[in-house]
Coordinates of N, CA and C in Angstrom, one line a residue:
M104 N -54.6 -34.3 -8.2 CA -53.2 -34.7 -8.2 C -53.0 -35.8 -7.0
S105 N -52.3 -36.8 -7.3 CA -52.1 -37.9 -6.3 C -51.1 -37.4 -5.3
E106 N -51.2 -38.1 -4.1 CA -50.3 -37.8 -3.0 C -48.9 -38.0 -3.4
K107 N -48.7 -39.0 -4.2 CA -47.3 -39.3 -4.6 C -46.7 -38.2 -5.5
N108 N -47.5 -37.6 -6.4 CA -47.0 -36.6 -7.2 C -46.8 -35.3 -6.4
R109 N -47.7 -35.0 -5.5 CA -47.5 -33.9 -4.6 C -46.2 -34.0 -3.8
E110 N -45.9 -35.2 -3.3 CA -44.7 -35.4 -2.5 C -43.5 -35.3 -3.4
G111 N -43.6 -35.8 -4.7 CA -42.4 -35.6 -5.6 C -42.1 -34.2 -5.9
K112 N -43.2 -33.4 -6.1 CA -42.9 -31.9 -6.4 C -42.3 -31.2 -5.1
R113 N -42.9 -31.6 -4.0 CA -42.3 -31.0 -2.7 C -40.9 -31.3 -2.6
T114 N -40.5 -32.6 -2.8 CA -39.1 -33.0 -2.7 C -38.2 -32.3 -3.7
A115 N -38.7 -32.1 -4.9 CA -38.0 -31.4 -5.9 C -37.7 -29.9 -5.5
R116 N -38.8 -29.3 -4.9 CA -38.6 -27.9 -4.4 C -37.6 -27.8 -3.3
E117 N -37.6 -28.8 -2.4 CA -36.7 -28.8 -1.3 C -35.2 -29.0 -1.8
R118 N -35.1 -29.9 -2.9 CA -33.7 -30.0 -3.4 C -33.3 -28.8 -4.1
L119 N -34.2 -28.1 -4.8 CA -33.8 -26.8 -5.4 C -33.4 -25.8 -4.4
A120 N -34.2 -25.7 -3.3 CA -33.9 -24.7 -2.2 C -32.5 -25.0 -1.6
E121 N -32.2 -26.3 -1.4 CA -31.0 -26.7 -0.8 C -29.8 -26.3 -1.7
E122 N -30.0 -26.5 -3.0 CA -29.0 -26.2 -4.0 C -28.7 -24.7 -4.0
R123 N -29.8 -23.9 -4.0 CA -29.6 -22.4 -3.9 C -28.9 -22.0 -2.7
E124 N -29.2 -22.6 -1.5 CA -28.5 -22.3 -0.3 C -27.0 -22.6 -0.4
K125 N -26.7 -23.7 -1.0 CA -25.3 -24.1 -1.2 C -24.6 -23.1 -2.1
Q126 N -25.2 -22.7 -3.2 CA -24.6 -21.7 -4.1 C -24.4 -20.4 -3.4
K127 N -25.4 -19.9 -2.6 CA -25.2 -18.7 -1.8 C -24.0 -18.8 -0.8
S128 N -23.9 -20.0 -0.2 CA -22.8 -20.1 0.8 C -21.5 -20.1 0.1
A129 N -21.4 -20.8 -1.1 CA -20.2 -20.8 -1.9 C -19.8 -19.4 -2.3
E130 N -20.8 -18.7 -2.8 CA -20.5 -17.3 -3.3 C -20.0 -16.4 -2.1
K131 N -20.6 -16.6 -0.9 CA -20.2 -15.8 0.2 C -18.8 -16.1 0.6
R132 N -18.4 -17.4 0.6 CA -17.0 -17.8 0.9 C -16.1 -17.2 -0.1
R133 N -16.5 -17.2 -1.4 CA -15.6 -16.7 -2.4 C -15.4 -15.2 -2.2
R134 N -16.4 -14.4 -1.8 CA -16.3 -13.0 -1.6 C -15.3 -12.8 -0.4
V135 N -15.5 -13.5 0.7 CA -14.7 -13.4 1.8 C -13.2 -13.6 1.5
L136 N -13.0 -14.7 0.7 CA -11.6 -15.0 0.3 C -11.0 -13.9 -0.5
I137 N -11.8 -13.3 -1.4 CA -11.3 -12.2 -2.3 C -11.0 -11.0 -1.5
V138 N -11.9 -10.6 -0.6 CA -11.7 -9.4 0.3 C -10.5 -9.6 1.2
G139 N -10.5 -10.8 1.8 CA -9.4 -11.1 2.8 C -8.0 -11.1 2.1
G140 N -8.0 -11.6 0.9 CA -6.7 -11.7 0.1 C -6.2 -10.3 -0.3
A141 N -7.2 -9.3 -0.4 CA -6.8 -8.0 -0.8 C -6.4 -7.1 0.3
V142 N -6.5 -7.5 1.6 CA -6.3 -6.6 2.7 C -4.9 -6.2 2.8
V143 N -3.9 -7.1 2.6 CA -2.5 -6.7 2.8 C -1.7 -7.4 1.7
C144 N -0.7 -6.6 1.2 CA 0.2 -7.2 0.2 C 1.3 -8.0 0.9
V145 N 1.0 -9.3 1.0 CA 1.8 -10.2 1.9 C 3.0 -10.8 1.1
L146 N 4.0 -11.1 2.0 CA 5.3 -11.7 1.4 C 5.0 -13.1 0.8
A147 N 4.0 -13.8 1.4 CA 3.7 -15.2 0.9 C 3.3 -15.2 -0.6
L148 N 2.9 -14.1 -1.1 CA 2.5 -14.1 -2.5 C 3.7 -14.5 -3.4
A149 N 4.9 -14.3 -3.0 CA 6.0 -14.6 -3.8 C 6.1 -16.0 -4.2
A150 N 5.7 -16.9 -3.2 CA 5.8 -18.3 -3.5 C 4.7 -18.8 -4.5
V151 N 3.6 -18.0 -4.5 CA 2.5 -18.4 -5.3 C 2.6 -18.0 -6.8
I152 N 3.1 -16.7 -6.9 CA 3.1 -16.1 -8.3 C 4.5 -15.7 -8.7
G153 N 5.5 -16.3 -8.1 CA 6.9 -16.0 -8.4 C 7.2 -16.3 -9.9
V154 N 6.4 -17.3 -10.5 CA 6.7 -17.6 -11.9 C 6.4 -16.4 -12.8
L155 N 5.5 -15.5 -12.3 CA 5.2 -14.3 -13.1 C 6.5 -13.5 -13.3
A156 N 7.2 -13.3 -12.2 CA 8.4 -12.5 -12.2 C 9.4 -13.2 -13.1
A157 N 9.5 -14.5 -13.1 CA 10.5 -15.2 -13.9 C 10.2 -15.1 -15.4
G158 N 8.9 -15.0 -15.7 CA 8.5 -15.0 -17.1 C 8.2 -13.6 -17.6
S159 N 8.4 -12.6 -16.8 CA 8.0 -11.3 -17.2 C 8.8 -10.7 -18.4
G160 N 10.0 -11.2 -18.6 CA 10.8 -10.7 -19.7 C 11.4 -9.4 -19.6
K161 N 11.2 -8.7 -18.4 CA 11.7 -7.4 -18.2 C 13.1 -7.5 -17.6
D162 N 14.0 -6.6 -18.0 CA 15.3 -6.6 -17.5 C 15.3 -6.1 -16.0
E163 N 16.1 -6.7 -15.2 CA 16.2 -6.2 -13.8 C 16.9 -4.9 -13.7
P164 N 16.3 -3.9 -13.0 CA 17.0 -2.6 -12.9 C 18.3 -2.7 -12.2
D165 N 19.2 -1.9 -12.6 CA 20.6 -1.9 -12.0 C 20.5 -1.2 -10.6
T166 N 20.6 -1.9 -9.5 CA 20.7 -1.3 -8.2 C 22.0 -1.5 -7.5
A167 N 23.0 -1.7 -8.3 CA 24.3 -2.0 -7.8 C 25.2 -0.8 -7.6
G168 N 24.7 0.4 -8.0 CA 25.5 1.6 -8.0 C 25.6 2.1 -6.6
P169 N 26.2 3.3 -6.5 CA 26.4 3.9 -5.1 C 25.1 4.3 -4.5
V170 N 25.0 4.1 -3.2 CA 23.8 4.4 -2.4 C 23.7 5.9 -2.2
T171 N 22.7 6.6 -2.9 CA 22.6 8.0 -2.7 C 21.2 8.3 -2.1
A172 N 21.3 8.7 -0.8 CA 20.1 9.0 -0.1 C 19.5 10.3 -0.5
P173 N 18.2 10.5 -0.5 CA 17.7 11.8 -0.8 C 18.0 12.8 0.3
S174 N 18.0 14.0 0.0 CA 18.3 15.1 1.0 C 17.3 15.0 2.1
G175 N 17.8 15.1 3.3 CA 16.9 15.1 4.5 C 16.5 13.8 5.0
A176 N 16.9 12.7 4.3 CA 16.6 11.3 4.8 C 17.3 11.1 6.2
N177 N 16.6 10.4 7.1 CA 17.2 10.2 8.4 C 17.0 8.8 8.8
G178 N 17.2 8.5 10.1 CA 17.1 7.2 10.7 C 18.3 6.3 10.4
E179 N 18.2 5.1 10.7 CA 19.3 4.1 10.5 C 19.6 4.0 9.0
D180 N 20.9 4.2 8.7 CA 21.4 4.2 7.3 C 20.7 5.2 6.4
S181 N 20.0 6.3 7.0 CA 19.3 7.3 6.3 C 18.3 6.7 5.3
L182 N 17.5 5.8 5.8 CA 16.5 5.1 5.0 C 15.1 5.6 5.2
A183 N 14.9 6.6 6.0 CA 13.6 7.1 6.3 C 13.4 8.5 5.7
I184 N 12.3 8.8 5.1 CA 12.0 10.2 4.6 C 11.0 10.8 5.6
P185 N 11.5 11.8 6.3 CA 10.7 12.4 7.4 C 9.7 13.5 6.9
V186 N 8.5 13.5 7.5 CA 7.5 14.5 7.2 C 7.0 15.0 8.5
G187 N 6.9 16.3 8.7 CA 6.4 16.8 10.0 C 7.5 17.5 10.8
K188 N 7.1 18.0 11.9 CA 8.1 18.7 12.8 C 8.8 17.8 13.7
E189 N 10.1 18.0 13.8 CA 10.9 17.1 14.6 C 10.5 17.1 16.0
S190 N 9.9 18.2 16.5 CA 9.6 18.4 17.9 C 8.3 17.6 18.3
A191 N 7.6 17.0 17.3 CA 6.4 16.3 17.6 C 6.7 15.1 18.5
K192 N 5.8 14.9 19.5 CA 6.1 13.8 20.5 C 5.8 12.4 19.9
S193 N 5.0 12.3 18.9 CA 4.6 11.0 18.4 C 5.2 10.8 17.0
T194 N 5.6 9.6 16.7 CA 6.2 9.2 15.4 C 5.4 8.1 14.8
L195 N 5.0 8.3 13.6 CA 4.3 7.3 12.8 C 5.4 6.7 11.8
T196 N 5.7 5.5 11.9 CA 6.6 4.8 10.9 C 5.8 4.0 9.9
V197 N 5.9 4.3 8.7 CA 5.1 3.7 7.6 C 6.0 3.1 6.6
W198 N 5.8 1.8 6.4 CA 6.5 1.0 5.3 C 5.5 0.8 4.2
E199 N 5.8 1.3 3.0 CA 4.8 1.3 1.9 C 5.5 0.9 0.6
D200 N 4.6 0.5 -0.4 CA 5.0 0.1 -1.7 C 4.0 0.9 -2.6
F201 N 4.5 1.7 -3.6 CA 3.6 2.5 -4.4 C 2.7 1.6 -5.3
R202 N 3.0 0.4 -5.5 CA 2.2 -0.5 -6.3 C 1.2 -1.3 -5.4
C203 N 1.3 -1.2 -4.1 CA 0.5 -2.0 -3.2 C -0.9 -1.5 -3.0
P204 N -2.0 -2.2 -3.4 CA -3.3 -1.8 -3.2 C -3.7 -1.5 -1.8
A205 N -3.2 -2.4 -0.9 CA -3.6 -2.2 0.5 C -2.9 -0.9 1.1
C206 N -1.8 -0.5 0.5 CA -1.2 0.8 0.9 C -2.0 1.9 0.5
K207 N -2.6 1.8 -0.7 CA -3.5 2.9 -1.2 C -4.7 3.0 -0.4
S208 N -5.3 1.9 0.0 CA -6.4 1.9 0.9 C -6.1 2.6 2.2
F209 N -4.9 2.3 2.8 CA -4.5 2.9 4.0 C -4.4 4.4 3.8
E210 N -3.8 4.8 2.7 CA -3.6 6.2 2.4 C -4.9 6.9 2.2
D211 N -5.8 6.3 1.5 CA -7.1 7.0 1.2 C -7.9 7.2 2.5
A212 N -7.7 6.2 3.4 CA -8.5 6.3 4.7 C -7.9 7.3 5.7
Y213 N -6.5 7.3 5.7 CA -5.9 8.1 6.8 C -5.2 9.4 6.3
R214 N -5.2 9.6 5.0 CA -4.4 10.8 4.5 C -4.7 12.1 5.2
A215 N -6.0 12.4 5.2 CA -6.4 13.7 5.8 C -6.1 13.8 7.2
T216 N -6.2 12.7 8.0 CA -5.9 12.7 9.4 C -4.4 12.9 9.6
I217 N -3.6 12.2 8.8 CA -2.1 12.3 9.0 C -1.7 13.7 8.6
H218 N -2.2 14.3 7.6 CA -1.9 15.7 7.2 C -2.3 16.7 8.4
E219 N -3.5 16.5 8.9 CA -3.9 17.3 10.0 C -2.9 17.3 11.2
L220 N -2.5 16.0 11.5 CA -1.7 15.9 12.7 C -0.2 16.4 12.5
T221 N 0.3 16.2 11.3 CA 1.6 16.7 11.0 C 1.6 18.2 10.8
D222 N 0.6 18.7 10.2 CA 0.5 20.2 10.0 C 0.4 20.9 11.4
S223 N -0.2 20.3 12.3 CA -0.4 20.9 13.6 C 0.8 20.7 14.6
G224 N 1.7 19.9 14.1 CA 2.9 19.7 14.9 C 2.8 18.6 16.0
Q225 N 1.7 17.8 15.9 CA 1.5 16.7 16.9 C 2.1 15.4 16.5
L226 N 2.4 15.3 15.2 CA 2.9 14.0 14.7 C 4.0 14.2 13.6
K227 N 5.0 13.4 13.7 CA 6.0 13.3 12.6 C 5.9 11.9 12.0
V228 N 6.1 11.8 10.7 CA 6.0 10.5 10.0 C 7.3 10.2 9.3
E229 N 7.7 9.0 9.4 CA 8.9 8.5 8.8 C 8.5 7.4 7.7
Y230 N 8.6 7.8 6.5 CA 8.2 6.9 5.4 C 9.4 6.0 4.9
H231 N 9.2 4.7 4.8 CA 10.2 3.8 4.3 C 9.6 3.1 3.1
L232 N 10.3 3.1 2.0 CA 9.8 2.6 0.7 C 10.3 1.2 0.4
A233 N 9.4 0.3 0.0 CA 9.7 -1.1 -0.3 C 9.3 -1.4 -1.7
T234 N 9.8 -2.5 -2.2 CA 9.5 -2.9 -3.6 C 8.9 -4.3 -3.7
L235 N 8.1 -4.6 -2.7 CA 7.5 -5.9 -2.6 C 6.8 -6.4 -3.8
I236 N 6.0 -5.5 -4.4 CA 5.2 -6.0 -5.5 C 6.0 -6.3 -6.8
D237 N 7.1 -5.5 -7.0 CA 8.0 -5.9 -8.0 C 8.5 -7.3 -7.9
G238 N 8.8 -7.7 -6.7 CA 9.3 -9.1 -6.4 C 8.2 -10.1 -6.6
N239 N 7.0 -9.8 -6.3 CA 5.9 -10.7 -6.4 C 5.3 -10.8 -7.8
M240 N 5.1 -9.7 -8.4 CA 4.4 -9.6 -9.7 C 5.3 -9.5 -10.9
G241 N 6.6 -9.1 -10.6 CA 7.5 -8.8 -11.7 C 7.4 -7.4 -12.1
G242 N 8.4 -6.9 -12.8 CA 8.3 -5.5 -13.2 C 9.2 -4.6 -12.3
S243 N 9.1 -3.3 -12.5 CA 10.0 -2.4 -11.8 C 9.2 -1.2 -11.3
G244 N 7.9 -1.2 -11.4 CA 7.1 0.0 -11.0 C 7.3 0.5 -9.6
S245 N 7.5 -0.5 -8.7 CA 7.7 -0.1 -7.3 C 9.0 0.7 -7.1
L246 N 10.0 0.1 -7.8 CA 11.4 0.8 -7.7 C 11.4 2.1 -8.4
R247 N 10.8 2.2 -9.6 CA 10.8 3.4 -10.3 C 10.0 4.5 -9.6
A248 N 8.9 4.2 -9.0 CA 8.1 5.1 -8.3 C 8.8 5.6 -7.0
A249 N 9.4 4.6 -6.3 CA 10.1 5.0 -5.1 C 11.3 5.9 -5.4
N250 N 12.0 5.6 -6.5 CA 13.1 6.5 -6.9 C 12.6 7.9 -7.2
A251 N 11.5 8.0 -7.9 CA 10.9 9.3 -8.3 C 10.5 10.0 -7.0
A252 N 9.9 9.3 -6.0 CA 9.5 9.9 -4.8 C 10.7 10.5 -4.0
A253 N 11.8 9.7 -4.1 CA 13.1 10.2 -3.5 C 13.6 11.4 -4.2
C254 N 13.4 11.5 -5.5 CA 13.8 12.7 -6.3 C 12.9 13.8 -5.9
A255 N 11.6 13.6 -5.6 CA 10.7 14.6 -5.2 C 11.1 15.1 -3.8
Q256 N 11.6 14.2 -2.9 CA 12.1 14.6 -1.6 C 13.3 15.6 -1.8
G257 N 14.2 15.3 -2.8 CA 15.3 16.2 -3.0 C 14.8 17.6 -3.5
A258 N 13.6 17.7 -4.1 CA 13.1 19.0 -4.5 C 12.2 19.6 -3.4
G259 N 12.1 18.9 -2.3 CA 11.2 19.4 -1.2 C 9.7 19.2 -1.5
K260 N 9.4 18.2 -2.3 CA 8.0 18.0 -2.7 C 7.5 16.6 -2.4
F261 N 8.2 15.9 -1.5 CA 7.8 14.5 -1.3 C 6.4 14.3 -0.8
P262 N 5.9 15.0 0.2 CA 4.5 14.7 0.7 C 3.5 14.8 -0.5
A263 N 3.5 15.9 -1.3 CA 2.6 16.1 -2.3 C 2.7 15.0 -3.4
Y264 N 3.9 14.7 -3.8 CA 4.1 13.7 -4.8 C 3.7 12.3 -4.4
H265 N 4.1 12.0 -3.1 CA 3.7 10.7 -2.5 C 2.2 10.6 -2.6
D266 N 1.4 11.6 -2.3 CA -0.1 11.5 -2.4 C -0.5 11.4 -3.8
V267 N 0.1 12.1 -4.7 CA -0.3 12.0 -6.2 C -0.1 10.5 -6.7
L268 N 1.0 9.9 -6.3 CA 1.3 8.5 -6.7 C 0.2 7.6 -6.2
F269 N -0.1 7.7 -5.0 CA -1.2 6.8 -4.5 C -2.5 7.1 -5.1
R270 N -2.8 8.3 -5.3 CA -4.1 8.7 -5.9 C -4.2 8.2 -7.3
N271 N -3.1 8.0 -8.0 CA -3.1 7.6 -9.4 C -2.5 6.2 -9.5
Q272 N -2.5 5.4 -8.5 CA -2.0 4.1 -8.5 C -2.7 3.2 -9.6
P273 N -1.9 2.6 -10.5 CA -2.5 1.7 -11.5 C -2.9 0.3 -10.8
P274 N -3.7 -0.5 -11.5 CA -4.0 -1.8 -10.9 C -2.7 -2.6 -10.6
E275 N -2.8 -3.4 -9.6 CA -1.6 -4.1 -9.1 C -0.8 -4.9 -10.2
T276 N -1.5 -5.4 -11.2 CA -0.9 -6.2 -12.3 C -0.4 -5.3 -13.4
D277 N -0.7 -4.0 -13.4 CA -0.3 -3.1 -14.4 C 0.9 -2.3 -14.0
D278 N 2.0 -2.6 -14.6 CA 3.3 -2.0 -14.2 C 3.5 -0.6 -14.8
A279 N 2.5 0.2 -14.7 CA 2.5 1.5 -15.4 C 3.6 2.4 -14.8
F280 N 3.9 2.3 -13.5 CA 4.9 3.1 -12.9 C 6.3 2.8 -13.3
A281 N 6.5 1.7 -14.1 CA 7.8 1.4 -14.6 C 8.2 2.4 -15.7
D282 N 7.3 3.1 -16.2 CA 7.5 4.1 -17.3 C 7.9 5.5 -16.6
N283 N 9.1 5.9 -16.8 CA 9.6 7.1 -16.2 C 8.7 8.3 -16.7
G284 N 8.3 8.2 -18.0 CA 7.5 9.2 -18.6 C 6.2 9.4 -17.8
K285 N 5.6 8.3 -17.3 CA 4.4 8.4 -16.6 C 4.6 9.1 -15.2
L286 N 5.8 8.8 -14.6 CA 6.1 9.4 -13.3 C 6.4 10.9 -13.5
V287 N 7.0 11.3 -14.6 CA 7.2 12.7 -14.8 C 5.9 13.4 -15.1
E288 N 5.0 12.7 -15.8 CA 3.7 13.3 -16.1 C 2.9 13.6 -14.8
L289 N 3.0 12.6 -13.9 CA 2.3 12.8 -12.6 C 3.0 13.9 -11.8
A290 N 4.2 14.1 -12.0 CA 4.9 15.2 -11.3 C 4.3 16.6 -11.7
G291 N 3.7 16.6 -12.9 CA 3.1 17.9 -13.3 C 1.9 18.3 -12.4
K292 N 1.4 17.3 -11.6 CA 0.3 17.6 -10.7 C 0.8 18.3 -9.4
V293 N 2.1 18.4 -9.2 CA 2.7 19.0 -8.0 C 3.4 20.3 -8.5
D294 N 2.9 21.4 -7.9 CA 3.5 22.7 -8.3 C 5.0 22.7 -8.1
G295 N 5.7 23.1 -9.2 CA 7.1 23.3 -9.1 C 8.0 22.0 -9.1
L296 N 7.4 20.8 -9.3 CA 8.2 19.6 -9.2 C 8.8 19.2 -10.6
D297 N 8.1 19.4 -11.7 CA 8.5 19.0 -13.0 C 9.6 20.0 -13.5
T298 N 10.8 19.7 -13.1 CA 12.0 20.5 -13.5 C 13.0 19.6 -14.2
P299 N 13.9 20.2 -14.9 CA 15.0 19.4 -15.6 C 15.8 18.6 -14.5
A300 N 16.0 19.1 -13.4 CA 16.7 18.4 -12.3 C 15.9 17.1 -11.9
F301 N 14.6 17.3 -11.7 CA 13.8 16.2 -11.3 C 13.8 15.1 -12.4
R302 N 13.6 15.5 -13.6 CA 13.5 14.6 -14.7 C 14.8 13.8 -14.8
Q303 N 16.0 14.5 -14.7 CA 17.2 13.8 -14.8 C 17.4 12.8 -13.6
C304 N 17.0 13.2 -12.4 CA 17.0 12.3 -11.3 C 16.2 11.0 -11.5
V305 N 15.0 11.2 -12.1 CA 14.1 10.1 -12.4 C 14.7 9.2 -13.5
D306 N 15.2 9.8 -14.6 CA 15.7 9.0 -15.7 C 17.0 8.3 -15.3
D307 N 17.9 8.9 -14.5 CA 19.1 8.3 -14.1 C 19.0 7.3 -13.0
G308 N 17.8 7.2 -12.4 CA 17.7 6.2 -11.3 C 18.6 6.6 -10.2
T309 N 18.7 7.9 -9.9 CA 19.7 8.4 -8.9 C 19.6 7.6 -7.6
H310 N 18.4 7.3 -7.1 CA 18.3 6.7 -5.8 C 17.9 5.2 -5.8
D311 N 18.1 4.6 -7.0 CA 17.8 3.2 -7.1 C 18.4 2.3 -6.1
S312 N 19.7 2.5 -5.8 CA 20.4 1.7 -4.9 C 19.9 2.0 -3.4
W313 N 19.6 3.2 -3.2 CA 19.0 3.6 -1.9 C 17.7 2.9 -1.7
V314 N 16.9 2.8 -2.7 CA 15.6 2.1 -2.6 C 15.8 0.7 -2.3
A315 N 16.8 0.1 -3.0 CA 17.1 -1.3 -2.8 C 17.5 -1.6 -1.4
E316 N 18.3 -0.7 -0.8 CA 18.7 -0.9 0.6 C 17.5 -0.7 1.5
S317 N 16.6 0.2 1.2 CA 15.4 0.3 2.0 C 14.6 -1.0 1.9
N318 N 14.5 -1.6 0.8 CA 13.7 -2.8 0.6 C 14.4 -4.0 1.4
K319 N 15.7 -4.0 1.4 CA 16.4 -5.0 2.2 C 16.1 -4.9 3.7
A320 N 16.0 -3.6 4.1 CA 15.7 -3.4 5.5 C 14.3 -3.9 5.8
F321 N 13.4 -3.7 4.9 CA 12.0 -4.2 5.1 C 12.0 -5.7 5.1
Q322 N 12.7 -6.3 4.2 CA 12.8 -7.8 4.2 C 13.4 -8.4 5.5
S323 N 14.3 -7.7 6.1 CA 15.0 -8.2 7.3 C 14.3 -7.7 8.6
G324 N 13.2 -6.9 8.4 CA 12.6 -6.4 9.6 C 11.6 -7.2 10.2
G325 N 11.3 -8.4 9.6 CA 10.3 -9.3 10.2 C 8.9 -8.9 10.0
F326 N 8.6 -8.0 9.1 CA 7.3 -7.5 8.8 C 6.5 -8.5 8.0
S327 N 5.2 -8.5 8.1 CA 4.3 -9.4 7.4 C 4.0 -8.9 6.0
G328 N 4.0 -7.6 5.8 CA 3.7 -7.1 4.5 C 3.5 -5.6 4.5
T329 N 3.1 -5.1 3.4 CA 2.9 -3.6 3.3 C 1.4 -3.4 3.2
P330 N 0.9 -2.3 3.8 CA 1.6 -1.4 4.6 C 1.9 -1.9 6.0
T331 N 3.0 -1.5 6.6 CA 3.3 -1.8 8.0 C 3.3 -0.4 8.7
V332 N 2.5 -0.2 9.7 CA 2.3 1.2 10.3 C 2.5 1.1 11.8
L333 N 3.5 1.8 12.3 CA 3.8 1.8 13.7 C 3.6 3.1 14.3
L334 N 2.9 3.2 15.4 CA 2.8 4.5 16.1 C 3.6 4.4 17.4
N335 N 4.7 5.2 17.5 CA 5.6 5.1 18.6 C 6.1 3.7 18.9
G336 N 6.4 3.0 17.8 CA 6.9 1.6 17.8 C 5.9 0.5 17.9
K337 N 4.6 0.8 18.1 CA 3.6 -0.2 18.2 C 2.8 -0.3 16.9
N338 N 2.7 -1.6 16.4 CA 2.0 -1.8 15.1 C 0.5 -1.6 15.3
I339 N 0.0 -0.5 14.7 CA -1.4 -0.1 14.8 C -2.2 -0.6 13.6
Y340 N -1.5 -1.0 12.5 CA -2.2 -1.5 11.3 C -2.9 -2.8 11.6
Q341 N -2.3 -3.6 12.5 CA -2.9 -4.9 12.9 C -4.0 -4.8 13.9
D342 N -4.3 -3.6 14.4 CA -5.4 -3.3 15.3 C -6.7 -3.2 14.6
Q343 N -7.5 -4.2 14.7 CA -8.8 -4.2 13.9 C -9.7 -3.1 14.4
T344 N -9.5 -2.4 15.5 CA -10.3 -1.4 16.0 C -9.8 0.0 15.6
M345 N -8.7 0.1 14.9 CA -8.1 1.3 14.6 C -8.9 2.1 13.5
T346 N -9.0 3.4 13.8 CA -9.7 4.3 12.8 C -9.0 5.6 12.8
P347 N -9.2 6.5 11.9 CA -8.6 7.8 11.9 C -8.9 8.5 13.2
A348 N -10.1 8.4 13.7 CA -10.4 9.1 15.0 C -9.6 8.5 16.2
K349 N -9.4 7.2 16.2 CA -8.7 6.6 17.2 C -7.2 7.0 17.1
L350 N -6.7 7.1 15.9 CA -5.3 7.5 15.7 C -5.1 8.9 16.3
K351 N -6.1 9.8 16.0 CA -6.0 11.2 16.6 C -6.0 11.1 18.1
Q352 N -6.8 10.3 18.7 CA -6.9 10.2 20.1 C -5.6 9.7 20.7
L353 N -5.0 8.7 20.1 CA -3.7 8.2 20.6 C -2.6 9.2 20.6
V354 N -2.6 10.0 19.5 CA -1.6 11.0 19.3 C -1.8 12.1 20.3
R355 N -3.0 12.5 20.5 CA -3.3 13.6 21.5 C -3.0 13.1 22.9
Q356 N -3.2 11.8 23.2 CA -2.9 11.3 24.6 C -1.4 11.4 24.8
A357 N -0.6 11.0 23.7 CA 0.8 11.0 23.8 C 1.3 12.5 24.0
D358 N 0.6 13.4 23.3 CA 1.0 14.8 23.3 C 0.8 15.4 24.7
A359 N -0.2 14.9 25.3 CA -0.6 15.5 26.7 C 0.2 14.8 27.8
A360 N 0.9 13.7 27.5 CA 1.6 13.0 28.6 C 2.9 13.8 29.0

């Protein structure tokens, strides 16, 4: 084989290797963008995919009725659903949307720890419900699920039903929670929740206006997206070093202070 041919083959191999490296780099950047974009359900999405909401063809739910807070709701304008003992020294404030994938990720990672801390009396949680995904993606699943969760609060079953909703969360683009029948079906997973009173509360949208007020408070709160998680007023969800173990440590430090 001539020197010229060998040089040509070597150059071809080099070009092929360079092309493969470029493809690997492009694929890596694509994965990073996908993962990064899924970390939090951000408000900026509205500008990108607002056309989906406009073209969804679904009627807007009526949230103009009287504001009926669920029993036991507290905080400013009674917009928080409390879980845990009032005597706990630490308060975890959580803003969530039942359609938000990042909220589900947070719940899946921290659920057991939060239950442990609330059951032991070290932590109380104030849940605030938002409908961010309805606004971004169109539909009414965030609102319908939040209303159903408020109905569960009225029955004394909010924590269990809250967990059931997140464990059974549909894909973000699937507005399955807009179906009251689905929400009632999931209530069957919570002992004693599927009652005529609960079904009527869900079907009537008893707390729709209350949910709308909660979402307004979220929108005016200056938060970047859901979930927003504050421990004693400090945003811990933005802490890249936060783990369930670190959350336990912070709560125990506050408890000992």
